[in-house]
Coordinates of C-alpha atoms in Angstrom, one line a residue:
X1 CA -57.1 -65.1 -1.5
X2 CA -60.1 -66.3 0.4
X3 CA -59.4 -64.4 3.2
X4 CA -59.8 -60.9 0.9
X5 CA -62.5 -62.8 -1.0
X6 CA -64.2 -63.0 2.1
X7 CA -63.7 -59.2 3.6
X8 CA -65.1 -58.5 0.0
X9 CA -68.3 -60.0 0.2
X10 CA -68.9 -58.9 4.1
X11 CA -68.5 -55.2 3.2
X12 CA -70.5 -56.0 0.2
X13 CA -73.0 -56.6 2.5
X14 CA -72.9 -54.0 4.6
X15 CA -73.3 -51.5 1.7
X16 CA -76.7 -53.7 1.4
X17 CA -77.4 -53.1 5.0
X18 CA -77.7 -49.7 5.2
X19 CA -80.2 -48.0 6.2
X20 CA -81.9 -44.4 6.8
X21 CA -80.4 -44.0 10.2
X22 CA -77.0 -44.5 8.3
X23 CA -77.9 -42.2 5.7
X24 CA -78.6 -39.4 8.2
X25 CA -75.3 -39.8 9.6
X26 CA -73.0 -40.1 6.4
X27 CA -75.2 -36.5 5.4
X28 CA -74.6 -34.6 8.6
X29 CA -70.6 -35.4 8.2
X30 CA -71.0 -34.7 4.8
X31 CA -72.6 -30.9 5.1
X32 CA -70.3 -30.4 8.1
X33 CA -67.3 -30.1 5.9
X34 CA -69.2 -27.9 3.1
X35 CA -68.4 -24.2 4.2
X36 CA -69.7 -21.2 2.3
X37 CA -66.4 -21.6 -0.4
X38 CA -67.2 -25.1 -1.2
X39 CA -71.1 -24.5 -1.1
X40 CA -69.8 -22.1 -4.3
X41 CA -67.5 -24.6 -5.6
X42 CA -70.5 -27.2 -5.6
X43 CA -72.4 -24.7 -8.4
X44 CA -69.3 -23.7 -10.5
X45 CA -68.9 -26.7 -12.3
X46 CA -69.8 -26.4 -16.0
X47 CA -69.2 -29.5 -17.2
X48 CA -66.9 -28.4 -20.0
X49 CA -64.5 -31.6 -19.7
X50 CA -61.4 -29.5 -19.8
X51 CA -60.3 -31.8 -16.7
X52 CA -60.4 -34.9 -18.7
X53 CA -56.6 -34.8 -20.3
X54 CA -55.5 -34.2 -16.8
X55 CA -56.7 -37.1 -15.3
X56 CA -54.4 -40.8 -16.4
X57 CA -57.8 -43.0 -15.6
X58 CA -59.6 -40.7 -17.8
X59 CA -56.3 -41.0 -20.6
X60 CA -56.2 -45.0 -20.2
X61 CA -60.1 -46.1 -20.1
X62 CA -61.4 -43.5 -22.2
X63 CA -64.3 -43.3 -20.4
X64 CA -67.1 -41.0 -19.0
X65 CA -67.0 -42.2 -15.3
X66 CA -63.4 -41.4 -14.9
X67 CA -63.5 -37.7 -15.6
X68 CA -62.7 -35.7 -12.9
X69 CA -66.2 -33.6 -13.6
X70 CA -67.8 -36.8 -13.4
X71 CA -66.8 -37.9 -10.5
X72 CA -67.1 -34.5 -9.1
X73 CA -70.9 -34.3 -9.9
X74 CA -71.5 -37.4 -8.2
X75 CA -70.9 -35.4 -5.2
X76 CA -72.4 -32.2 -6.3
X77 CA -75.5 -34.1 -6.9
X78 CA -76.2 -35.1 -3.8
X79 CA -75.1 -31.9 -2.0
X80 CA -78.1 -30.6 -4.4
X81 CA -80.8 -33.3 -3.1
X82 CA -80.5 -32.5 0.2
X83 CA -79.1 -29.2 0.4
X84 CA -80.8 -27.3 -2.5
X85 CA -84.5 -26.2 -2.6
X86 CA -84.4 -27.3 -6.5
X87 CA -82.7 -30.5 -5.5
X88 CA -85.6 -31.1 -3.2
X89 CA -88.4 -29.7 -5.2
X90 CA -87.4 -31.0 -9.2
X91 CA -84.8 -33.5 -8.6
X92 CA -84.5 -34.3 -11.8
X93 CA -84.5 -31.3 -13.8
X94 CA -81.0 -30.4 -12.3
X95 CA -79.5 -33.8 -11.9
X96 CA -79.9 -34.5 -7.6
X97 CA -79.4 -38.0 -6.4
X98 CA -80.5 -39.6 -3.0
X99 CA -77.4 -40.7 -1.4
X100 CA -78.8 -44.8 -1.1
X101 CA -77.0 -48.5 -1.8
X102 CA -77.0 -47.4 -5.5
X103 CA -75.2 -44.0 -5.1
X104 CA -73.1 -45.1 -2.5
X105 CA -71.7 -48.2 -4.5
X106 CA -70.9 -45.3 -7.3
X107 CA -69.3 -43.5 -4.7
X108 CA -66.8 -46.3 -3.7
X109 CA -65.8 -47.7 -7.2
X110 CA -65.5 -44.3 -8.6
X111 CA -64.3 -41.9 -5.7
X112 CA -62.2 -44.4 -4.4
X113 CA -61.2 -46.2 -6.9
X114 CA -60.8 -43.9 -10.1
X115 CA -59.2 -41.5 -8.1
X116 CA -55.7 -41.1 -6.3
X117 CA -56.7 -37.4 -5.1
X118 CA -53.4 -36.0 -7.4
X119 CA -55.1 -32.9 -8.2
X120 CA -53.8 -32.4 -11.4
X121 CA -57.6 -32.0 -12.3
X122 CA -58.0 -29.0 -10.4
X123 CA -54.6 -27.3 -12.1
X124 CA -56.8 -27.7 -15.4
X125 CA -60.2 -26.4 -14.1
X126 CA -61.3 -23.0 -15.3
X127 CA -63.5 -22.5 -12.2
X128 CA -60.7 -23.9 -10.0
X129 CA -63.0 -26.1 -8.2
X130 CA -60.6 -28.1 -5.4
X131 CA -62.1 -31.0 -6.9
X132 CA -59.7 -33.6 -4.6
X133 CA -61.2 -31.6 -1.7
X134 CA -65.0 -32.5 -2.3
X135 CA -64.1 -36.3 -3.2
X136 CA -62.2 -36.6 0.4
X137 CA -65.4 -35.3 2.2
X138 CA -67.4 -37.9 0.2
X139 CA -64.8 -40.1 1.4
X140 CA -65.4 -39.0 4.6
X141 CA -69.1 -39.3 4.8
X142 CA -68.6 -43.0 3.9
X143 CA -66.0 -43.4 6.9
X144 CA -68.6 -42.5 8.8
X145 CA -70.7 -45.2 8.3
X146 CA -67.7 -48.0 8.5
X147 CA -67.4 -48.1 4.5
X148 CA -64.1 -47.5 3.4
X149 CA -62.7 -50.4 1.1
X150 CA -61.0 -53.1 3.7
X151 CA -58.0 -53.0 2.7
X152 CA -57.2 -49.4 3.3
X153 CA -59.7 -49.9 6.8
X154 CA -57.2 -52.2 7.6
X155 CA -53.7 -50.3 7.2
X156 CA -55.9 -47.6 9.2
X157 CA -56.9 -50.2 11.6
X158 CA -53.1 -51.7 12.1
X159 CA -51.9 -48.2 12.4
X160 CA -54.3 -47.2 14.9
X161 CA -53.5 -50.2 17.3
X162 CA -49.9 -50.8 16.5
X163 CA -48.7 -47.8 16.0
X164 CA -47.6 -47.4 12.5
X165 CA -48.8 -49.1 9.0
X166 CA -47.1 -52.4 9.3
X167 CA -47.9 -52.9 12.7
X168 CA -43.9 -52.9 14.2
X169 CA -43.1 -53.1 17.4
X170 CA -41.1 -51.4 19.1
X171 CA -38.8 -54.5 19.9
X172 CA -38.6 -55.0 16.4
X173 CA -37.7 -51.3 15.5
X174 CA -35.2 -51.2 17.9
X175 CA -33.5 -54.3 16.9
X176 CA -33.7 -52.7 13.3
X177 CA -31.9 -49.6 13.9
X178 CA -29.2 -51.6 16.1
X179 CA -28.6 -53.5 12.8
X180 CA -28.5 -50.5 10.2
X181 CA -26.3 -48.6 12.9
X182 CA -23.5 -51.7 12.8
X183 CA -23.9 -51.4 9.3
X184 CA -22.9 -48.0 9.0
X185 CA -20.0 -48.5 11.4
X186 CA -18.8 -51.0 9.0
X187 CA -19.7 -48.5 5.9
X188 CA -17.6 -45.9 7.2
X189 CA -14.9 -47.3 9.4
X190 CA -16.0 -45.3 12.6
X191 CA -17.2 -47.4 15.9
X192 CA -18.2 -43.9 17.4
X193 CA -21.2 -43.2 14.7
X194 CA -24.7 -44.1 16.0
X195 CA -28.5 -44.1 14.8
X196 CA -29.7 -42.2 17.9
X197 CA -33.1 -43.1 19.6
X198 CA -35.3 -40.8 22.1
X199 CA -32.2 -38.5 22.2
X200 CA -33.6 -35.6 24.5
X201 CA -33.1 -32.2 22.8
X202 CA -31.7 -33.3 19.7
X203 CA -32.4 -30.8 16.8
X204 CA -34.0 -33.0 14.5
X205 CA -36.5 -35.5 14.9
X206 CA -36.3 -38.0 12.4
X207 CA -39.7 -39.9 11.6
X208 CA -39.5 -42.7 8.9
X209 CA -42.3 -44.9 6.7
X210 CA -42.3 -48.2 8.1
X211 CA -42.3 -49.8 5.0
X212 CA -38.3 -48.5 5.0
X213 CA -37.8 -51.0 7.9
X214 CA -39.5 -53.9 6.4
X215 CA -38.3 -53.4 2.9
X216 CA -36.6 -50.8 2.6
X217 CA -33.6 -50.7 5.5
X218 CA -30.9 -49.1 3.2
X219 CA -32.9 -45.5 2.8
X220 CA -32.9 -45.2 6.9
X221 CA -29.0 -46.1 6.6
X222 CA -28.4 -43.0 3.6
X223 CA -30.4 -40.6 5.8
X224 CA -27.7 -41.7 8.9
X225 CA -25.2 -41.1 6.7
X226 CA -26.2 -38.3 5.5
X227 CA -26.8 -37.0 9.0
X228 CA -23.3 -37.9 10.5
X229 CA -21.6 -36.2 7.5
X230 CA -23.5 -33.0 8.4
X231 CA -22.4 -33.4 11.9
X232 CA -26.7 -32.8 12.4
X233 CA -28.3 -33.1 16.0
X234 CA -31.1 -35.8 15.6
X235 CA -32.7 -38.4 16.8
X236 CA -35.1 -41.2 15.5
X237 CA -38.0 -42.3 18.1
X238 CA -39.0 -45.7 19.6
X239 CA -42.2 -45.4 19.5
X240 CA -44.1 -42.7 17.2
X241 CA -41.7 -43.4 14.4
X242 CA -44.5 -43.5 11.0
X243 CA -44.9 -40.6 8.5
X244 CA -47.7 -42.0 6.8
X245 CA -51.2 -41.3 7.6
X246 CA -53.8 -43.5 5.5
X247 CA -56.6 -41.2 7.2
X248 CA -56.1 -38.4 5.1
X249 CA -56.9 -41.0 1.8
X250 CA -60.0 -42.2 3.7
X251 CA -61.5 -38.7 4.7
X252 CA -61.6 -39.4 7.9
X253 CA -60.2 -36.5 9.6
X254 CA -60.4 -37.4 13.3
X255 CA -59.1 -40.6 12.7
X256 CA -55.7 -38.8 10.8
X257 CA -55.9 -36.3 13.6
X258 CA -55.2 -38.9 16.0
X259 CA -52.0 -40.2 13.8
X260 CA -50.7 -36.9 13.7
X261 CA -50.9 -36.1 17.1
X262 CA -48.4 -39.3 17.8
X263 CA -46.0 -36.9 16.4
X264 CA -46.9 -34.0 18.3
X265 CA -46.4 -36.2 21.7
X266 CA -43.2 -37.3 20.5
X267 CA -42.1 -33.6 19.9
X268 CA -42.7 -32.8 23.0
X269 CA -41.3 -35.7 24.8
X270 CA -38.2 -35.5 23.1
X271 CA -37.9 -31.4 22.8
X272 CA -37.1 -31.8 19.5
X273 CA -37.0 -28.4 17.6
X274 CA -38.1 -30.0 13.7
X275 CA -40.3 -32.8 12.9
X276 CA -37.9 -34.0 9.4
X277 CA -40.2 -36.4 7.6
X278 CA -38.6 -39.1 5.6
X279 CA -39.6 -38.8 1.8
X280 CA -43.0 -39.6 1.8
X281 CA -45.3 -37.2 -0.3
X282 CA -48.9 -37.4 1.6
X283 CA -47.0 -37.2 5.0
X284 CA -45.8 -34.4 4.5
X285 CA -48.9 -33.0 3.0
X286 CA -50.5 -34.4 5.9
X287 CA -48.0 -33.5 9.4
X288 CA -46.8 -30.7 7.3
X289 CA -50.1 -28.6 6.4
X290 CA -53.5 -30.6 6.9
X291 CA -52.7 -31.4 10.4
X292 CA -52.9 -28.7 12.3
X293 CA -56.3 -27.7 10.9
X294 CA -57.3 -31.1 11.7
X295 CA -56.3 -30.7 15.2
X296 CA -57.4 -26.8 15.6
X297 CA -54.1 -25.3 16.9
X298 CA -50.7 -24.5 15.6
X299 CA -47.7 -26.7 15.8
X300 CA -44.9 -25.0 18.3
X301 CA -42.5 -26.5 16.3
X302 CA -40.7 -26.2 12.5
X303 CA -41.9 -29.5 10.2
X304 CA -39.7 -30.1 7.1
X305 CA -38.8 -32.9 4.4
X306 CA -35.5 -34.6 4.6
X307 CA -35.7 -33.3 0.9
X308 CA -35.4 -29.6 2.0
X309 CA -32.8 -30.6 4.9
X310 CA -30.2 -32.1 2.6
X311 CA -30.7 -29.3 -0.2
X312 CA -29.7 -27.0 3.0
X313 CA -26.7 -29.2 3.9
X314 CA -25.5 -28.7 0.1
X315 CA -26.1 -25.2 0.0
X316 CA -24.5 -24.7 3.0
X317 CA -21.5 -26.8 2.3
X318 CA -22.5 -29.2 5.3
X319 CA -21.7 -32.2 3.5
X320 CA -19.7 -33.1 -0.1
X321 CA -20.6 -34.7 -3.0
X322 CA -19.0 -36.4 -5.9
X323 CA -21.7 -36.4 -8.5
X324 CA -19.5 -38.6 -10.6
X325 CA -20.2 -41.7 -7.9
X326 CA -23.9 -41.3 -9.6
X327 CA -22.8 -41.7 -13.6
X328 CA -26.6 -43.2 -14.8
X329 CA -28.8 -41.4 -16.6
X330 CA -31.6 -40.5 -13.8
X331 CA -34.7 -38.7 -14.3
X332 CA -37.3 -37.8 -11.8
X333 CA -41.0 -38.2 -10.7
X334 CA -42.6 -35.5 -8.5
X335 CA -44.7 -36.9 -6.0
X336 CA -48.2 -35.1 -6.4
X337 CA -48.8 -34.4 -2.6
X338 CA -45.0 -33.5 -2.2
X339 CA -44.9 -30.8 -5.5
X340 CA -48.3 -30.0 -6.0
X341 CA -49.7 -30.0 -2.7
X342 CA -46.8 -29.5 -0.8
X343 CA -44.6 -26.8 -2.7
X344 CA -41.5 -28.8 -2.3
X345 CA -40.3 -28.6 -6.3
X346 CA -37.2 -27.2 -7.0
X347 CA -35.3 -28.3 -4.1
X348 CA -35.3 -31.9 -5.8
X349 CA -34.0 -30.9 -8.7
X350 CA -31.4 -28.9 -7.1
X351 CA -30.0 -31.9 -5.0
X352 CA -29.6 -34.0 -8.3
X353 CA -28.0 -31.6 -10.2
X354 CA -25.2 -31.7 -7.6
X355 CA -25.4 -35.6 -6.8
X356 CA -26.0 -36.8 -10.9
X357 CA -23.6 -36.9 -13.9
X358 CA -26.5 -37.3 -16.2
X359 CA -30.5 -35.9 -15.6
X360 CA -32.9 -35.7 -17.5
X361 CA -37.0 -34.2 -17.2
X362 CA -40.2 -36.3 -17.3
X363 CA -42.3 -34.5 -19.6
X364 CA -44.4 -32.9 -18.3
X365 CA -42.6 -32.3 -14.9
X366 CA -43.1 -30.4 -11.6
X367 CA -46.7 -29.5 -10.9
X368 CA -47.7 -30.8 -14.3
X369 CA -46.3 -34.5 -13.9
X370 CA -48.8 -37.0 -14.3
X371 CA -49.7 -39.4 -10.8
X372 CA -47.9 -42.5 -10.5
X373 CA -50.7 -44.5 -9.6
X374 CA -49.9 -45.5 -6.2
X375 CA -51.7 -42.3 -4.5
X376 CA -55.0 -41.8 -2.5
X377 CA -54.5 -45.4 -0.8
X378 CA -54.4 -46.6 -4.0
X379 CA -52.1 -49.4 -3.0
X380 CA -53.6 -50.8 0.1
X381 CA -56.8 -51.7 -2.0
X382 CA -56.5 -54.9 -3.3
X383 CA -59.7 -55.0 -5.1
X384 CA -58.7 -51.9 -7.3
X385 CA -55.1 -53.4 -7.6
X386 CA -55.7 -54.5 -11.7
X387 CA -57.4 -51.1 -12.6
X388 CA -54.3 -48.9 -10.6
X389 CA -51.7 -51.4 -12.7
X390 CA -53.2 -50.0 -16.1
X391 CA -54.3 -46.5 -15.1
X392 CA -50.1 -46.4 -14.6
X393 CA -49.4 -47.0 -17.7
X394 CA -49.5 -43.4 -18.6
X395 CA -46.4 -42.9 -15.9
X396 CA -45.0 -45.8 -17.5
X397 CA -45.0 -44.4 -21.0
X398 CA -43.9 -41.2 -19.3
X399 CA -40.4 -43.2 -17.7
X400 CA -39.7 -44.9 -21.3
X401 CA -39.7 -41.8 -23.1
X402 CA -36.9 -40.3 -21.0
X403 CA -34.4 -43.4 -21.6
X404 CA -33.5 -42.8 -18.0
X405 CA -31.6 -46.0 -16.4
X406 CA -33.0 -44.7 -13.0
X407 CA -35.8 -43.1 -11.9
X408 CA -35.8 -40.8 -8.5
X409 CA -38.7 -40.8 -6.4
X410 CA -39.2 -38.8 -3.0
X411 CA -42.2 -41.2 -1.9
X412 CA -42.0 -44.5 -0.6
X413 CA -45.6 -44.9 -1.7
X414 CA -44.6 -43.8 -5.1
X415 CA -41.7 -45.9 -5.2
X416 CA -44.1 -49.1 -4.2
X417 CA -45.7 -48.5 -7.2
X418 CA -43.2 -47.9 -9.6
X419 CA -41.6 -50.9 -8.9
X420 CA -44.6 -52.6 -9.6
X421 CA -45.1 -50.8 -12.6
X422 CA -41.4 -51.7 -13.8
X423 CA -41.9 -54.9 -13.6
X424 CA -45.9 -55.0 -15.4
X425 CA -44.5 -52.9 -18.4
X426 CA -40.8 -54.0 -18.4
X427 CA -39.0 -51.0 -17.7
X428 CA -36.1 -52.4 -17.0
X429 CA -34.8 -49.2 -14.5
X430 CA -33.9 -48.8 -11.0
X431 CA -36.3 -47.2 -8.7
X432 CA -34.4 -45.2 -6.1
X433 CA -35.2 -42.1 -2.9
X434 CA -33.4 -39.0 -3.1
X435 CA -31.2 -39.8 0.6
X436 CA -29.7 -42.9 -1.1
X437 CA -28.6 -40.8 -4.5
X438 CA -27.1 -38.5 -2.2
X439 CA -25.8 -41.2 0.1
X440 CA -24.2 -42.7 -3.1
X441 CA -22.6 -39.3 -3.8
X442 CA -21.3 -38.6 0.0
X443 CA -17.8 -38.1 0.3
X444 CA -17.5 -38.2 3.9

């Protein structure tokens, strides 16, 4: 506790400490990112608070400041100080703000934390303004200038020097899989089955979130499973081996270009033919579509979800399932950066209708479904940790309604805080990926 009181109060100082040079700086990145389209974007909003309903801050707090066209014009306002001649001429006839200590302490309570960048906000916008778009640039401006909350700098930091999120080594990873591989001999009755690592030429490479491997081991062990009953070619890697990439919920795009490249190394070390991210919703929004506009060229490779390989492996007849192994009734959250921003929707649904006795729908579901909670680094801010516990209430009431018993999640993130919010609102269910479901159903 004194430790994160003490991060606290430095970067409280630092917002104190900054000056015009800094200003200059967090602009420049900011206009950078503002192409003709989002120049538009930044005049379309009207204001008429049809975004409100879609936002679960906005439908717990009941409050102006977390309206998605609130937080929106905080940006808009000071695109129109600096980059507007009415914004520099009448400032406050249309509403322009100087980007100083005032604005920018706005910008970090509210763009960071009132906002997981779901986008559901933007589904509801009748100008469809990318609204989550706008607030990462913001974001990005403020990583600029070394002001992104600590705790998220720090998963960012850890990654960047370590290697992944939780800072792993190699050693340790290693060691890990050796385990989970014993254990899956033991599972299945087979001495011959293994967890491959650096495995040259293997169809599949296999990159995990690291938080599987600290707390999670038994979701690596379904997706092994799953693997050896589809006879696949794969391979896990020993060193580039994290899915996650907290630089995409900072803004920073060089910084998330440099994670994602990792991966692109590894591909090419190993001549893997498909990068097959573990079920993580903004890694696969992130490897899968932001990354290689980040780093300006096209992947020479396929990148998929496990999600989308095992609903092939069904379709196909690759492996067999008993869906009467799975006789709960489950229901399912959609991931916002896997369903809305990823397109990955039905092949979900598709899985559990062949793994599950009994499923039942959220309402509302797919590209509707409300946010967990646990997005836009959400969870590795500690000092917006109360306010992300109540603003999940709404995914709470959401869980109760269905009377499920367990509740399916494609997202390690989301599954962090679902767990938490079982516990806070007494839910009383079982938060589970879709590998182990399957892994449950297997019949090898």
């Amino acid at each position: 506790m004194k430790k994160n009181k003490e991060k606290r109060d430095s970067f409280e100082e630092s917002i104190k400490k900054i000056n015009i040079r800094d200003i200059e700086i967090a602009l420049r990145e900011f206009i950078s990112r503002i192409n003709f389209d989002y120049a538009v974007f930044m005049n379309s909003c009207v204001r008429c608070g049809l975004c409100a309903d879609s936002c679960h801050y906005y439908l717990t707090f009941k409050e102006t400041k977390s309206i998605p066209s609130y937080k929106l014009n905080l940006v808009i306002s000071v695109f129109k100080k600096y980059f507007s001649f009415m914004g520099k001429k009448a400032s406050k006839w249309i509403n322009a703000r100087e980007l100083n200590n005032k604005t920018i302490e706005e910008w970090i309570d509210t763009l960071f934390g009132k906002c997981t960048l779901c986008g559901r906000c933007t589904l509801n916008c009748p100008m469809g303004i990318n609204i989550p778009y706008l607030i990462r640039v913001a974001r990005g401006a403020l990583a600029k200038i070394n002001l992104i909350p600590p705790g998220l700098q720090s998963t960012i930091n850890i990654t960047l020097e370590k290697g992944n999120n939780m800072g792993i080594s190699s050693e340790d990873w290693l060691e890990t899989v050796e385990w989970l591989e014993e254990e899956l001999k033991q599972e299945i009755g087979n001495s011959n089955i293994q967890l491959p690592v650096d495995k040259k030429g293997a169809k599949y490479l296999y990159i995990i979130n690291p938080r599987e491997a600290m707390f999670f081991p038994m979701s690596i062990l379904a997706v092994g499973k799953i693997f050896h009953a589809a006879e696949e070619s794969w391979t896990l890697s020993s060193k580039n081996f994290d899915v996650t990439n907290y630089g995409f919920f900072s803004g920073d795009n060089k910084t998330a270009s440099i994670i994602s490249e990792r991966l692109v190394d590894s591909m090419k070390e190993l001549k893997c033919k498909t990068l097959v991210l573990s079920e993580c919703g903004h890694g696969f929004n992130s490897h899968r579509w932001e990354a290689p506009e980040w780093l300006s060229k096209k992947y020479d490779f396929e990148v998929k979800s496990i999600i989308q390989i095992i609903a092939e492996y069904i379709k196909d007849r690759r492996i067999k399932l008993n869906p009467s192994l799975n006789q709960k009734l489950h229901t399912l959250h959609d991931p916002c950066n896997l369903v809305r921003f990823g397109g990955i929707i039905e092949e979900q649904r598709f899985i559990l209708k062949n793994s599950v006795m009994n499923f039942v729908e959220m309402n509302p579901n797919r590209e509707k479904n409300f946010c967990c909670g646990g997005g836009g680094g959400q969870l590795a801010m500690t000092r917006f940790a109360k306010r992300r516990i109540e603003a999940g209430r709404v995914k709470a009431e959401q869980i109760k309604k269905t009377k499920a018993e367990v509740v399916i999640a494609p997202c390690h993130n989301c599954i962090d805080q679902l767990n938490e919010l079982n516990k806070h609102y007494k839910l009383g269910i079982e938060v589970k990926t879709i590998s182990e479901c399957v892994a449950d159903a297997l019949i090898i």
